[in-house]
Amino acid sequence: MTLDLVGPRRWFFLASAIIVLLSLVMLAVFGLRPGIEFTSGSTMLVQFNGGVDQTELRSLYAGLGHSEARVQSTGQNQYLIRTSELEVPPGSFTEVAPEAETDFQPVGPQPLEELGTLTIGAESATDEVLLRQPFQDDPCNFGAGAGTLPAGTEASVVATYTQCGEGDDLVYQVASGDALGLVRAADTRDFVPVEEPEAPAVDQGEKTLIENALRERFGEFEVLEFASVSAVVSEVAVRNAAIAVVIAGLFIMGYVAFAFATVPKPFRYATCAIVATVHDVVVVLGAFALFGQVFGMEINLMFVTALLTVIGFSVHDTIVTFDRIRENTRLQPNAPVGDNVNAALVQTLTRSLNTSTTLLLTVVAMILLGGVTIREFLLVIIVGVVAGVYSSVAIAAQMLVSWEEGDFDRWFRRGRRRSSEAGQVTS
């Protein structure tokens, strides 16, 4: 007995209509919670060393003039905090690359940076110590003399050559008065390095003010992630996201029509694929409207990326089914359309379920083991894959049969006739 998946297609359409209607209702009632990429603002992911109460954290932000701050726990003593756009001076997050350092400092009368001080002569030494010049520009090999300094003289260290060895073999370049030359560590003592002055704290505007207040109230913490998006950038992101989805839909429609150009009425295949894809997108949007209301999830550019991935997966699943329908039609051109479509669905159902289950297991593992930064992406994939498998069986292929067999025209005429009869009864 062959599984009949085409016969109850009106029930598939009814279930799909209910799912889409519920998704639209959730979108209308709850709406989507846009992230900072779409609304502008600043987010900070903070990991505290000690325990922090979420209410106290929100109260601190309110005291700093950010009563709109949304605080969300993302782990043990870890919080994602979103505020309106913080006032951050331009260039605050630009790191200056350090200048390249060289091991050999040229010997000469030019000004040299002092690295520290030492005393000429080993312990209990009384004789003068000969300073040397480098041999053939190699500071580890001494050449001619460069002058002498009495033992006990304090000299400035202007270069250190660690490549010459360690301990007593270490070579310094020292300067005292007019004398400048090389000397081994064995002939010196009491080296005192110059203390590096602390770099002044970079003023990052409100971010610095908030961090100082957090540190004073809750102790040490680490900023794992910080992002700030202006209103101009968010407007561009919204526009580009919408354009990306529309362009993807147009290209998919054109590709399906081209790929199935050898079958009669290829435009119907393309239209059915697009309707199934729109169904999947609406279901994902409705699910995230609910997730935003219940779990506080926001949509961001990662969400858009996942949505485009779902569109591609959905169309791929539909094309596999359509390709089998085309093959069955070629082998049995006189068979009813419903029989060929049903056979194609039965033949591809196991493949679709196996592929989707494998993908879902991988995504679930990533949700359980991965971080919060890709959570929205993975949830979109889960909802979209489930919706895509359903739509390729219950929408795309079923619409193709109904279109070929005139179900839509028949249902439309029946509905008009019932409306007309109801109007006559009322009058």
XYZ file of C-alpha atoms in Angstrom:
427
model
C 0.000 0.000 0.000
C 1.453 3.348 -1.111
C 1.390 6.260 1.302
C -1.029 8.895 0.005
C 0.376 12.362 0.685
C -1.512 14.187 -2.069
C -5.078 13.143 -1.242
C -5.387 15.092 2.040
C -3.786 18.226 0.562
C -6.714 20.439 1.583
C -5.920 19.559 5.215
C -2.288 20.461 4.603
C -3.429 23.815 3.241
C -5.702 24.337 6.244
C -2.901 23.531 8.713
C -0.515 25.823 6.827
C -3.065 28.640 6.852
C -3.530 28.261 10.617
C 0.256 28.275 11.205
C 0.747 31.361 9.029
C -2.208 33.120 10.673
C -0.827 32.438 14.168
C 2.583 33.714 13.071
C 1.077 36.911 11.684
C -0.944 37.415 14.877
C 2.191 37.056 17.013
C 3.995 39.508 14.732
C 1.138 41.994 15.024
C 0.711 41.620 18.788
C 4.292 41.189 20.001
C 6.385 42.480 17.109
C 10.084 41.798 16.741
C 12.664 43.092 19.207
C 15.308 44.690 16.994
C 18.937 44.652 18.124
C 21.274 47.619 18.047
C 22.134 46.959 14.378
C 18.582 48.025 13.520
C 17.746 50.617 16.188
C 21.119 52.134 17.195
C 22.485 51.821 20.695
C 25.292 50.189 22.660
C 25.655 46.685 24.073
C 28.189 45.433 26.586
C 28.774 41.802 27.563
C 30.307 41.805 31.055
C 31.762 38.948 33.107
C 31.978 39.768 36.820
C 34.401 38.007 39.149
C 31.872 37.918 42.002
C 28.147 37.586 42.387
C 26.056 40.471 41.030
C 22.349 41.054 41.517
C 20.543 41.917 38.286
C 18.279 44.427 40.037
C 21.248 46.287 41.539
C 22.934 46.342 38.136
C 19.852 47.874 36.540
C 19.606 50.381 39.397
C 23.214 51.470 38.874
C 22.564 52.153 35.187
C 19.438 54.131 36.080
C 21.523 56.254 38.462
C 23.926 56.976 35.589
C 21.111 58.294 33.403
C 20.290 55.077 31.522
C 16.966 53.987 32.949
C 16.218 52.391 29.553
C 19.038 49.854 30.077
C 18.021 46.230 29.489
C 20.000 43.740 31.570
C 19.935 40.093 30.506
C 21.733 37.255 32.282
C 23.719 35.113 29.822
C 25.626 32.895 32.251
C 27.046 32.721 35.757
C 27.840 36.325 36.776
C 27.658 37.274 33.093
C 25.280 39.928 31.770
C 24.410 41.429 28.403
C 23.523 45.098 28.917
C 21.898 47.182 26.216
C 21.510 50.952 26.432
C 20.919 53.859 24.128
C 23.992 54.886 22.164
C 26.773 55.853 24.572
C 28.738 59.036 24.001
C 32.161 57.677 23.056
C 34.896 59.989 21.688
C 35.957 59.176 18.107
C 38.997 56.900 17.941
C 38.599 55.600 21.488
C 38.852 52.012 20.320
C 41.659 52.504 17.816
C 44.809 50.708 18.894
C 48.123 52.275 17.935
C 50.581 49.718 16.612
C 53.846 49.682 18.571
C 56.963 50.778 16.766
C 59.269 48.022 15.596
C 62.144 47.303 17.946
C 65.669 46.333 16.894
C 68.250 44.474 18.933
C 71.174 46.628 17.881
C 71.294 50.326 18.732
C 73.784 52.332 16.662
C 76.828 53.623 18.516
C 77.284 57.319 18.053
C 76.753 60.784 19.481
C 72.961 60.865 18.820
C 70.650 61.020 21.867
C 70.013 57.591 23.360
C 67.182 56.489 25.623
C 68.252 55.489 29.114
C 67.183 51.978 30.078
C 68.657 52.048 33.568
C 71.811 52.647 35.575
C 74.632 50.442 36.837
C 77.970 50.685 38.581
C 81.142 50.074 36.587
C 83.371 47.298 37.926
C 82.596 44.011 39.610
C 82.329 43.689 43.386
C 85.553 44.875 45.152
C 87.072 45.963 41.781
C 89.438 48.976 41.940
C 90.956 49.180 38.451
C 89.611 51.039 35.469
C 87.279 49.142 33.098
C 87.889 49.341 29.352
C 84.884 50.142 27.199
C 84.950 48.579 23.730
C 83.592 49.286 20.278
C 81.641 46.595 18.334
C 83.684 44.596 15.839
C 82.157 44.883 12.346
C 78.895 46.180 13.872
C 78.542 43.018 15.992
C 78.082 44.075 19.630
C 78.863 40.548 20.846
C 82.408 40.748 19.439
C 84.511 43.520 20.927
C 86.843 45.573 18.793
C 89.009 48.589 19.597
C 88.768 50.439 22.883
C 86.246 53.238 23.287
C 87.587 54.698 26.529
C 87.891 53.755 30.185
C 85.845 54.342 33.304
C 87.090 53.964 36.897
C 85.537 51.197 38.960
C 82.634 52.516 41.024
C 81.528 54.991 38.357
C 77.783 55.162 37.873
C 76.891 54.899 34.174
C 73.681 54.970 32.155
C 72.638 51.879 30.194
C 71.435 52.835 26.723
C 71.230 49.378 25.139
C 71.087 45.740 26.215
C 72.146 42.888 23.913
C 70.518 39.713 25.156
C 71.600 37.779 22.063
C 75.171 37.791 23.368
C 74.276 35.559 26.309
C 72.810 35.638 29.789
C 74.206 36.386 33.214
C 77.822 37.552 33.071
C 77.860 37.223 29.239
C 75.154 39.867 28.831
C 76.464 42.943 26.995
C 75.496 46.513 27.886
C 76.130 49.709 26.005
C 76.864 52.310 28.663
C 77.428 56.052 28.668
C 79.079 58.271 31.241
C 80.209 61.774 30.403
C 81.895 61.623 27.012
C 82.554 57.883 27.267
C 80.271 55.517 25.307
C 81.018 51.861 24.703
C 80.285 48.189 25.327
C 80.938 46.278 28.521
C 80.049 42.779 29.721
C 77.793 42.313 32.709
C 80.627 40.524 34.507
C 82.454 43.881 34.721
C 79.459 45.746 36.207
C 77.127 45.512 39.202
C 73.945 46.916 40.687
C 71.880 47.326 37.503
C 68.696 49.318 38.217
C 66.167 49.514 35.356
C 64.228 52.706 34.678
C 60.617 52.396 35.807
C 58.184 52.768 32.925
C 55.596 55.465 33.598
C 52.033 54.181 33.620
C 50.143 54.953 30.447
C 47.345 57.440 31.049
C 43.891 55.882 31.034
C 42.099 56.313 27.735
C 38.960 58.359 28.136
C 36.175 56.486 26.376
C 33.452 58.860 27.441
C 30.360 57.310 28.986
C 31.842 53.837 28.633
C 34.709 54.769 30.972
C 32.269 56.379 33.401
C 30.087 53.261 33.472
C 33.043 50.910 33.848
C 34.415 52.915 36.771
C 31.005 52.848 38.472
C 30.666 49.093 37.910
C 34.140 48.437 39.296
C 33.492 50.584 42.360
C 30.126 48.900 43.065
C 30.725 45.261 42.106
C 34.488 44.786 41.997
C 36.653 43.603 39.128
C 35.092 42.447 35.868
C 35.960 41.841 32.225
C 34.251 43.378 29.203
C 33.915 40.423 26.842
C 32.241 42.361 24.063
C 31.280 45.955 23.345
C 29.437 47.317 20.321
C 27.950 50.698 19.512
C 25.869 51.475 16.415
C 24.666 54.917 15.372
C 21.216 55.669 13.980
C 22.638 56.218 10.477
C 24.302 52.802 10.450
C 21.137 51.116 11.745
C 19.045 52.644 8.939
C 21.509 51.332 6.367
C 21.423 47.881 7.995
C 17.618 47.732 7.829
C 17.572 48.783 4.188
C 20.307 46.347 3.171
C 18.653 43.468 5.050
C 15.335 44.059 3.267
C 17.065 44.348 -0.107
C 18.993 41.119 0.518
C 15.813 39.144 1.233
C 13.978 40.557 -1.810
C 16.895 39.945 -4.167
C 17.290 36.399 -2.843
C 13.606 35.719 -3.555
C 13.827 37.080 -7.103
C 16.944 35.096 -7.929
C 15.405 31.917 -6.503
C 12.271 32.383 -8.588
C 14.319 32.960 -11.736
C 16.569 29.991 -11.035
C 13.694 27.552 -10.449
C 11.932 28.718 -13.623
C 15.171 28.237 -15.571
C 16.003 24.860 -13.999
C 12.563 23.465 -14.861
C 12.248 25.074 -18.271
C 11.952 21.624 -19.882
C 8.660 20.825 -18.108
C 5.299 22.331 -19.056
C 4.478 25.600 -17.280
C 7.800 26.054 -15.416
C 6.579 29.327 -13.931
C 4.200 27.333 -11.725
C 7.141 25.454 -10.206
C 8.877 28.762 -9.435
C 5.729 30.272 -7.935
C 5.079 27.250 -5.711
C 8.701 27.337 -4.480
C 8.433 31.032 -3.604
C 5.102 30.541 -1.781
C 6.665 27.749 0.298
C 9.666 29.962 1.051
C 7.425 32.864 2.129
C 5.616 30.426 4.430
C 8.950 29.479 6.062
C 9.998 33.110 6.489
C 6.670 34.055 8.083
C 6.876 31.096 10.482
C 10.399 32.100 11.538
C 9.347 35.720 12.062
C 6.318 34.650 14.091
C 8.427 32.314 16.222
C 10.916 35.079 16.980
C 8.127 37.484 17.849
C 7.131 34.939 20.489
C 10.753 34.332 21.558
C 11.270 38.067 21.924
C 8.245 38.383 24.172
C 9.040 35.324 26.319
C 12.845 35.183 26.328
C 13.782 38.747 25.336
C 15.548 37.632 22.138
C 16.506 40.330 19.648
C 16.977 40.163 15.915
C 20.279 41.332 14.489
C 22.351 40.922 11.358
C 23.126 37.346 12.432
C 19.366 36.754 12.325
C 19.222 38.053 8.750
C 22.132 35.802 7.790
C 20.339 32.790 9.260
C 17.087 33.782 7.523
C 18.862 33.812 4.150
C 20.351 30.413 5.016
C 16.875 29.079 5.784
C 15.589 30.417 2.466
C 18.367 28.583 0.661
C 17.733 25.347 2.562
C 13.992 25.520 1.971
C 14.379 26.070 -1.752
C 16.967 23.290 -1.951
C 14.559 20.827 -0.318
C 11.754 21.920 -2.644
C 13.942 21.602 -5.736
C 14.880 18.025 -4.795
C 11.180 17.152 -4.664
C 10.451 19.006 -7.911
C 13.331 17.263 -9.640
C 11.867 13.886 -8.696
C 8.454 15.049 -9.974
C 10.055 16.000 -13.299
C 11.740 12.609 -13.533
C 8.517 10.745 -12.762
C 6.646 12.842 -15.338
C 9.270 11.974 -17.959
C 9.027 8.257 -17.176
C 5.209 8.220 -16.953
C 3.921 11.124 -19.031
C 0.355 9.725 -19.173
C 0.005 9.237 -15.411
C -2.090 11.772 -13.469
C -0.164 14.681 -11.992
C -1.248 13.700 -8.495
C 0.203 10.189 -8.889
C 3.567 11.484 -10.099
C 3.746 14.070 -7.320
C 2.765 11.554 -4.642
C 5.385 9.101 -5.872
C 8.013 11.876 -5.786
C 7.075 12.836 -2.237
C 7.288 9.231 -1.031
C 10.631 8.747 -2.786
C 12.210 11.899 -1.312
C 10.594 11.892 2.139
C 13.186 9.635 3.776
C 16.030 11.644 2.278
C 14.547 14.943 3.497
C 13.942 13.632 7.010
C 17.430 12.131 7.321
C 19.161 15.273 6.051
C 17.116 17.571 8.277
C 17.532 15.382 11.368
C 21.304 15.303 10.925
C 21.409 19.071 10.602
C 19.116 19.594 13.608
C 21.226 17.345 15.833
C 24.318 19.342 14.933
C 22.589 22.674 15.564
C 21.171 21.516 18.907
C 24.662 20.428 19.982
C 25.998 23.861 19.048
C 23.248 25.552 21.081
C 24.083 23.446 24.131
C 27.860 23.841 23.828
C 28.263 27.178 22.039
C 28.077 30.749 23.273
C 25.212 33.206 23.300
C 26.574 35.201 20.375
C 25.290 32.688 17.782
C 22.190 31.555 19.664
C 19.755 33.553 17.525
C 21.402 32.233 14.358
C 21.035 28.624 15.500
C 17.419 29.045 16.623
C 16.486 30.497 13.231
C 18.099 27.462 11.594
C 16.105 25.060 13.800
C 12.737 26.729 13.194
C 13.471 27.302 9.517
C 14.603 23.729 8.829
C 11.486 22.257 10.433
C 9.274 24.684 8.514
C 11.218 24.019 5.295
C 10.782 20.247 5.455
C 7.067 20.715 6.104
C 6.570 23.278 3.333
C 8.359 21.227 0.668
C 5.928 18.364 1.314
C 2.740 20.106 2.418
C 2.813 23.339 0.408
C 5.052 23.448 -2.676
C 4.224 20.025 -4.098
C 0.561 20.191 -3.039
C 0.118 23.612 -4.665
C 1.533 22.218 -7.886
C -1.092 19.429 -7.904
C -3.956 21.784 -7.005
C -2.883 24.233 -9.690
C -2.612 21.526 -12.359
C -5.937 19.917 -11.428
C -7.827 23.196 -11.071
C -8.498 22.954 -7.335
C -8.044 26.661 -6.775
C -10.582 27.642 -9.435
C -13.038 25.054 -8.166
C -12.674 26.152 -4.524
C -12.978 29.798 -5.545
C -16.189 29.180 -7.551
C -17.609 27.105 -4.692
C -16.908 29.895 -2.236
C -18.533 32.487 -4.493
C -21.599 30.258 -4.962
C -21.989 29.792 -1.192
C -21.673 33.528 -0.649
C -24.300 34.180 -3.293
C -26.693 31.610 -1.799
C -26.200 33.079 1.652
C -27.028 36.526 0.296
C -30.230 35.270 -1.355
C -31.363 33.559 1.861
C -30.791 36.744 3.816
C -32.789 38.823 1.327
